[in-house]
Tab-separated table of C-alpha atoms and ligand atoms in Angstrom:
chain	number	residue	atom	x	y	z
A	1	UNK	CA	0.080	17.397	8.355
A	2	UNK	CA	0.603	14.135	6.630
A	3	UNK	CA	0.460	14.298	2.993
A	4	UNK	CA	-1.705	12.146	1.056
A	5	UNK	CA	-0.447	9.019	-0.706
A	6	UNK	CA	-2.348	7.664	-3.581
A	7	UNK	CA	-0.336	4.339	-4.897
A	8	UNK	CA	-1.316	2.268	-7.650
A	9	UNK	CA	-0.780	-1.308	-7.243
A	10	UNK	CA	-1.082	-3.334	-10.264
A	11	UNK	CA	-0.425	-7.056	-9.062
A	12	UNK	CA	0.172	-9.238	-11.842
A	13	UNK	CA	-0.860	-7.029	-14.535
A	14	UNK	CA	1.068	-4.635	-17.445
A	15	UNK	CA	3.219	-5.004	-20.099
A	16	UNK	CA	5.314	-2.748	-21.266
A	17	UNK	CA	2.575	-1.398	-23.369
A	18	UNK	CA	1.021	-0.598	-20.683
A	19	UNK	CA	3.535	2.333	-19.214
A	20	UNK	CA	1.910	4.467	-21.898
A	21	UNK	CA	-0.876	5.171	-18.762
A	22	UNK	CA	1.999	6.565	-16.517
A	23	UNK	CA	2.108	9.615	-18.778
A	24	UNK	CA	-1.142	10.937	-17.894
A	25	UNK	CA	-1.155	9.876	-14.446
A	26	UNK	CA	2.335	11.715	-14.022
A	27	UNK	CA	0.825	14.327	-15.389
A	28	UNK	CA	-2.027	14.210	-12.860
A	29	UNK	CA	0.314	13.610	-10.241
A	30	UNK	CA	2.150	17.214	-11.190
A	31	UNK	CA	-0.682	18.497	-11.216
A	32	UNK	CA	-1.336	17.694	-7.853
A	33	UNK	CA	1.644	19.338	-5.908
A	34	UNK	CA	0.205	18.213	-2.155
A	35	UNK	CA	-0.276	14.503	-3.166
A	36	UNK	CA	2.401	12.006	-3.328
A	37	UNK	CA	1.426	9.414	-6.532
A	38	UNK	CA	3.231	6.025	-7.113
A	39	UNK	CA	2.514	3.271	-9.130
A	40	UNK	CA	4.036	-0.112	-8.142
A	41	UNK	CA	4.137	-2.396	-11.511
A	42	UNK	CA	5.362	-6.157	-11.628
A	43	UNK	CA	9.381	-5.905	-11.002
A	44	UNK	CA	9.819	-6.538	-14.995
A	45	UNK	CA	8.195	-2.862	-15.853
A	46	UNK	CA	10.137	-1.256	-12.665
A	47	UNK	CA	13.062	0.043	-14.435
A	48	UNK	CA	11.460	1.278	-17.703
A	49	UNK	CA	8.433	2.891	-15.709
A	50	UNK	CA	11.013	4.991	-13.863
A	51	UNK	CA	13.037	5.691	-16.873
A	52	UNK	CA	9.753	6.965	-18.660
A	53	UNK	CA	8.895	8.702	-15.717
A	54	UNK	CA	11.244	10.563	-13.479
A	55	UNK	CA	8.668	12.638	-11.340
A	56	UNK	CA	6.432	9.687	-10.463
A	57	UNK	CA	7.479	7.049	-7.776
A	58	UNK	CA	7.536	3.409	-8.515
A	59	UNK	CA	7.380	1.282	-6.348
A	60	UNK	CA	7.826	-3.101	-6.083
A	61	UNK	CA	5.096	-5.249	-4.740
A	62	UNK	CA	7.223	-7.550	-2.306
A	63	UNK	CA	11.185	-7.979	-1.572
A	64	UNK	CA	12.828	-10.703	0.026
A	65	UNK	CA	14.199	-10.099	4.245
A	66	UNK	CA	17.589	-10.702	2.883
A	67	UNK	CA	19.834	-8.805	1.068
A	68	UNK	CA	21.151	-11.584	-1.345
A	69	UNK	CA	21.412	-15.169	-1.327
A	70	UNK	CA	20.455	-18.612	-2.695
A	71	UNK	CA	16.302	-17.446	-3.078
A	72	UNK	CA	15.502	-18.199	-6.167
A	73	UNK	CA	12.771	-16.327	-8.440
A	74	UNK	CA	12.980	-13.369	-5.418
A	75	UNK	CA	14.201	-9.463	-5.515
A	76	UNK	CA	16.563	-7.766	-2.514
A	77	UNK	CA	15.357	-4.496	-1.213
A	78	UNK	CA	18.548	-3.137	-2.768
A	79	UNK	CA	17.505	-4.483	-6.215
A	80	UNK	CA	14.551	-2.459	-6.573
A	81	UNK	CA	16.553	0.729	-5.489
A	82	UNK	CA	19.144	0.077	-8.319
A	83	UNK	CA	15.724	-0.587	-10.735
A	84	UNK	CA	14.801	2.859	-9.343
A	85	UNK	CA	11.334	2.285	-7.123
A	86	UNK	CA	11.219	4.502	-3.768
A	87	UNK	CA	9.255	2.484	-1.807
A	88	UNK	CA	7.746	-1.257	-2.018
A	89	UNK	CA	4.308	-3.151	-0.728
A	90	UNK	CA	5.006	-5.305	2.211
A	91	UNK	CA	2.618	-8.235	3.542
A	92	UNK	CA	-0.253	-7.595	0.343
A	93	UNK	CA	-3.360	-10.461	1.364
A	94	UNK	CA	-2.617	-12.031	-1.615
A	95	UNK	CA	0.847	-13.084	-0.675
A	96	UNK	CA	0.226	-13.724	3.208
A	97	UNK	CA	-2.546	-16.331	1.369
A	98	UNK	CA	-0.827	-17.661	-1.439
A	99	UNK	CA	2.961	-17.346	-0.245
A	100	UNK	CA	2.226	-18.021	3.497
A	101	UNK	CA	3.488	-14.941	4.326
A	102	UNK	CA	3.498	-14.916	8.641
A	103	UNK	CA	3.704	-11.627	10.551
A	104	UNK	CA	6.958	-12.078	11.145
A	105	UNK	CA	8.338	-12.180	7.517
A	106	UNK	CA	6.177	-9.555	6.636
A	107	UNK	CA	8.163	-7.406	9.816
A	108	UNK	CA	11.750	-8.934	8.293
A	109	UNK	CA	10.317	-7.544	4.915
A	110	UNK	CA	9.962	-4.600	5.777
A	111	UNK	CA	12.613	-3.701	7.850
A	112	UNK	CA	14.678	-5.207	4.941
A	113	UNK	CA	13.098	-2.696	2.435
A	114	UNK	CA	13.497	0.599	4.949
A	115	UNK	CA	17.065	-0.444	5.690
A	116	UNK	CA	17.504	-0.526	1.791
A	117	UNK	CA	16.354	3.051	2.037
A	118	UNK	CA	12.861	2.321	0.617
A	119	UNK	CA	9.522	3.176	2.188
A	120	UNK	CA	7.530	0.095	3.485
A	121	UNK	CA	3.873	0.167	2.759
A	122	UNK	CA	3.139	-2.694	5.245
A	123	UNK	CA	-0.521	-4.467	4.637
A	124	UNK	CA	-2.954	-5.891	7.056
A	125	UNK	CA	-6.699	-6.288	6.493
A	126	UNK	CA	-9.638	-9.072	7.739
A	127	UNK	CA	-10.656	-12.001	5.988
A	128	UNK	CA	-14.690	-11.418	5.346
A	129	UNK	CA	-15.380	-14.336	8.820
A	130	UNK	CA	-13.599	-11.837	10.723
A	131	UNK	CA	-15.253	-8.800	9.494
A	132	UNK	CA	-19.052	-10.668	10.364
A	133	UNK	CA	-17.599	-12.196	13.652
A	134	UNK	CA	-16.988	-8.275	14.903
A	135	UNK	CA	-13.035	-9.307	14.929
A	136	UNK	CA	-11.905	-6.893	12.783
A	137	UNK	CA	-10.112	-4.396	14.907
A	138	UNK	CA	-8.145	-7.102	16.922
A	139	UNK	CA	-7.304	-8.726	13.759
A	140	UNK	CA	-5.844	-6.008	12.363
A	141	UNK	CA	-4.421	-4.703	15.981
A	142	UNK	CA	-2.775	-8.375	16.152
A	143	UNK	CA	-1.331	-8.305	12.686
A	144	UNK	CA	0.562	-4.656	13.097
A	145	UNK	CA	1.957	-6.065	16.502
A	146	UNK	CA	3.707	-8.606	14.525
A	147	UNK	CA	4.573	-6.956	11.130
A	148	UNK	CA	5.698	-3.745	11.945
A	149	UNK	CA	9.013	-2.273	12.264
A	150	UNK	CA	9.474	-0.945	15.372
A	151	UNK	CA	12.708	1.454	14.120
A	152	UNK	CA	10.533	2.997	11.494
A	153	UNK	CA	9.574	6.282	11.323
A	154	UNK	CA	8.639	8.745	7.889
A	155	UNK	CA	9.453	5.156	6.095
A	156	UNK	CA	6.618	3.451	7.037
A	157	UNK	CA	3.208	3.562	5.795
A	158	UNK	CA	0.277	1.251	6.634
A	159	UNK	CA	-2.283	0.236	4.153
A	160	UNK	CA	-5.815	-1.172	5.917
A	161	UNK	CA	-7.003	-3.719	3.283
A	162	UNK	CA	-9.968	-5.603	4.406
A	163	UNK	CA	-9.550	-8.792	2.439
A	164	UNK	CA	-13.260	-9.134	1.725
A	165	UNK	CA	-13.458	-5.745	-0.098
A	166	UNK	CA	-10.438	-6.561	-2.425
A	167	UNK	CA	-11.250	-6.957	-6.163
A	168	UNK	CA	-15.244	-7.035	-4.861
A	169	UNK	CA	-16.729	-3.441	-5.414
A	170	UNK	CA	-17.712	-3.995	-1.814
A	171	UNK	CA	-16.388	-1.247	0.715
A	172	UNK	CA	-16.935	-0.702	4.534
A	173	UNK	CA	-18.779	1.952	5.403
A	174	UNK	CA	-16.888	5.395	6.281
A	175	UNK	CA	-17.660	5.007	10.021
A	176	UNK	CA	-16.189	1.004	10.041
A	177	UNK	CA	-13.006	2.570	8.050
A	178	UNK	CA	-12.636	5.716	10.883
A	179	UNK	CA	-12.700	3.025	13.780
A	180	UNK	CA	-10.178	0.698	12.010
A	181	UNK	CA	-8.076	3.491	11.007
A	182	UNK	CA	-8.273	4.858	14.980
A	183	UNK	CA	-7.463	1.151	16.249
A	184	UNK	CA	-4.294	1.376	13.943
A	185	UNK	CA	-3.066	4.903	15.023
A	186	UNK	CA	-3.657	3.591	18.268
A	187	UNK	CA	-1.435	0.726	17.713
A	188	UNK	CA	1.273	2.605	15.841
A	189	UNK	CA	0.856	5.060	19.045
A	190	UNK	CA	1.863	2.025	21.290
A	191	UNK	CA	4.854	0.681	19.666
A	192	UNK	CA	6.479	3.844	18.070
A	193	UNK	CA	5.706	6.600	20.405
A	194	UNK	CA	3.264	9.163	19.335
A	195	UNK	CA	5.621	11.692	18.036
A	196	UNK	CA	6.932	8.804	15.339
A	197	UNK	CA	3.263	7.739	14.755
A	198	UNK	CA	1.828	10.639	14.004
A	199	UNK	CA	4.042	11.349	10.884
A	200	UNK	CA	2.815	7.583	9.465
A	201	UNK	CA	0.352	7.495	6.773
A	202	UNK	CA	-2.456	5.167	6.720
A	203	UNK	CA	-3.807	4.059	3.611
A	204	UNK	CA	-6.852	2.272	2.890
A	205	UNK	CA	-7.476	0.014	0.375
A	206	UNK	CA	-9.967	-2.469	-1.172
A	207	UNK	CA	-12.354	-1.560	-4.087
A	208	UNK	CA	-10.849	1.655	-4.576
A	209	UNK	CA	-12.435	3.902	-7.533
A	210	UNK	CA	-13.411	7.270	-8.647
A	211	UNK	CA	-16.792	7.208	-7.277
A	212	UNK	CA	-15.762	6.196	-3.945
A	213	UNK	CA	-12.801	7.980	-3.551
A	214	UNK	CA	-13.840	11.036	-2.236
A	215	UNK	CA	-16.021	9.956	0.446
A	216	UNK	CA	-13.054	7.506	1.809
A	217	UNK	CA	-10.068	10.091	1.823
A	218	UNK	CA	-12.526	11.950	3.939
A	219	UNK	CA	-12.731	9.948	6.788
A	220	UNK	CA	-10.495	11.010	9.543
A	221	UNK	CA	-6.941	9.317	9.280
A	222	UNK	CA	-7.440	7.879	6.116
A	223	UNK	CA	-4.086	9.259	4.878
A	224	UNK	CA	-4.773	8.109	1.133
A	225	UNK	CA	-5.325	4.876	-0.787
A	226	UNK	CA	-3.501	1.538	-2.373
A	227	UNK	CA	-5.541	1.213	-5.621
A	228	UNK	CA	-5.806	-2.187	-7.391
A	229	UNK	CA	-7.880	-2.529	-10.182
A	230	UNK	CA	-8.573	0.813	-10.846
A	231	UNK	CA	-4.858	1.670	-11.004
A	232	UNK	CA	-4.596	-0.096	-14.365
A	233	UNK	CA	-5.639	2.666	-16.465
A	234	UNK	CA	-5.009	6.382	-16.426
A	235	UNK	CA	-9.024	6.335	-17.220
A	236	UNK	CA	-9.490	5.114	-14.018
A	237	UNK	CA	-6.382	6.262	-11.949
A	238	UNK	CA	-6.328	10.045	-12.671
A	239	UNK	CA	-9.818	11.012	-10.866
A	240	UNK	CA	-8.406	9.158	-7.609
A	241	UNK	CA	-5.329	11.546	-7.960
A	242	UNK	CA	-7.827	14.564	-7.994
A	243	UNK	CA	-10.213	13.574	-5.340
A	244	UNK	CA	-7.350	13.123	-3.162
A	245	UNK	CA	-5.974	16.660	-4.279
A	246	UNK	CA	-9.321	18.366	-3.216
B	301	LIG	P1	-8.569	-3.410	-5.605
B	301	LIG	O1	-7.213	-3.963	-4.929
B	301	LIG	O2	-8.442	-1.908	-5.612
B	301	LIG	O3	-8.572	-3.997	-6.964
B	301	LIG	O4	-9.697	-3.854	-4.731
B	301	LIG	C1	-6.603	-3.284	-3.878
B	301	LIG	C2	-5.364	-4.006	-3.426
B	301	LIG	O5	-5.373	-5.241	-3.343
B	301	LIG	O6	-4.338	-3.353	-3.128
């Protein structure tokens, strides 16, 4: 049995006023002994948010493929360890469109980050042509070819992200999300053996909330969610936890 993953992402959002909402949702998160919580803040809040919060993992939203160097304005793998996050996002939409992010440094990324010891919550996901065009499975299929670690094994997780549901309120339907979800244990299947892909959790993502949450961790290999918006507050955070502890 996999165990659930429910991680907060918060982009560029949070100040340090803002790690007042970890409290609750740490509290949530004990409460809720068969679900594993993070909440991955900008790299600024990393350190305090695991100082404040022991029992919660933290996570970063991006590293760098190598472990120091002349790269300015970017974070090593190794950094966010000493800041103390477990585990950081890997090859988010939002970078592959505004950093040009390519398969391949997403892959470098991420082996980076589980090399550093962290887990790698690798992203893929359809732009909204490809969902109407019917291409979403070999999109998705294509992009895990070239981003994923092939060494990986309880340190990777995959997070399904269709771009056109992010920040939208718009979700796929619970049958679209099985067949994507299938097509990706299917693809982990092929490149890491089943034994290895079996023990890798698949998130979904995009649009997120308490209403919705429920009926999404119920679909059949939907190992948990990456929550944007609704990560933000405890408000909105918290009943996520719970549905997924049901
Ligand atoms: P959203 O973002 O929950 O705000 O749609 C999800 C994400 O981009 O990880």
């Amino acid at each position: 049995m996999r165990r659930r993953l429910i991680a907060g992402n918060w982009k560029m959002n949070g100040s340090r006023a803002s790690l007042v909402e970890l409290d609750a949702i740490a509290a949530a998160a004990a409460a809720a002994p068969g679900v594993d919580v993070a909440v991955c803040p900008p790299f600024t809040l990393i350190e305090r948010a695991a100082a404040r919060q022991p029992g919660l993992a933290i996570g970063g939203q991006d590293c760098h493929a190598a472990p120091k160097g002349a790269h300015t304005g970017c974070i090593a793998a190794a950094m966010l360890v000493e800041a103390g996050a477990t585990m950081v996002i890997v090859g988010h939409s939002e970078r592959r469109a505004d950093q040009h992010e390519t398969d391949a440094d997403v892959k470098a990324k991420a082996e980076a980050a589980i090399a550093a010891g962290l887990i790698a919550i690798v992203c893929c996901g359809e732009t909204q042509a490809h969902h109407r065009a019917g291409e979403t499975e070999a999109v998705v299929s294509g992009q895990l070819r070239g981003s994923l670690p092939v060494a990986a094994g309880d340190a990777l997780v995959v997070a399904y992200e269709p771009i056109w549901a992010i920040g939208t309120g718009l979700t796929p339907t619970a049958a679209d999300v099985a067949a994507v979800h299938a097509t990706i244990r299917g693809v982990l299947v092929e490149l890491l053996g089943r034994a290895r892909a079996e023990g890798v959790r698949i998130l979904y993502g995009g649009s997120v909330n308490a209403a919705n949450a429920a009926e999404l961790l119920a679909v059949p290999d939907v190992d948990g969610a990456l929550v944007g918006g609704a990560s933000l507050t405890a408000e909105a955070f918290v009943p996520i936890i719970e549905a997924a502890a049901q």
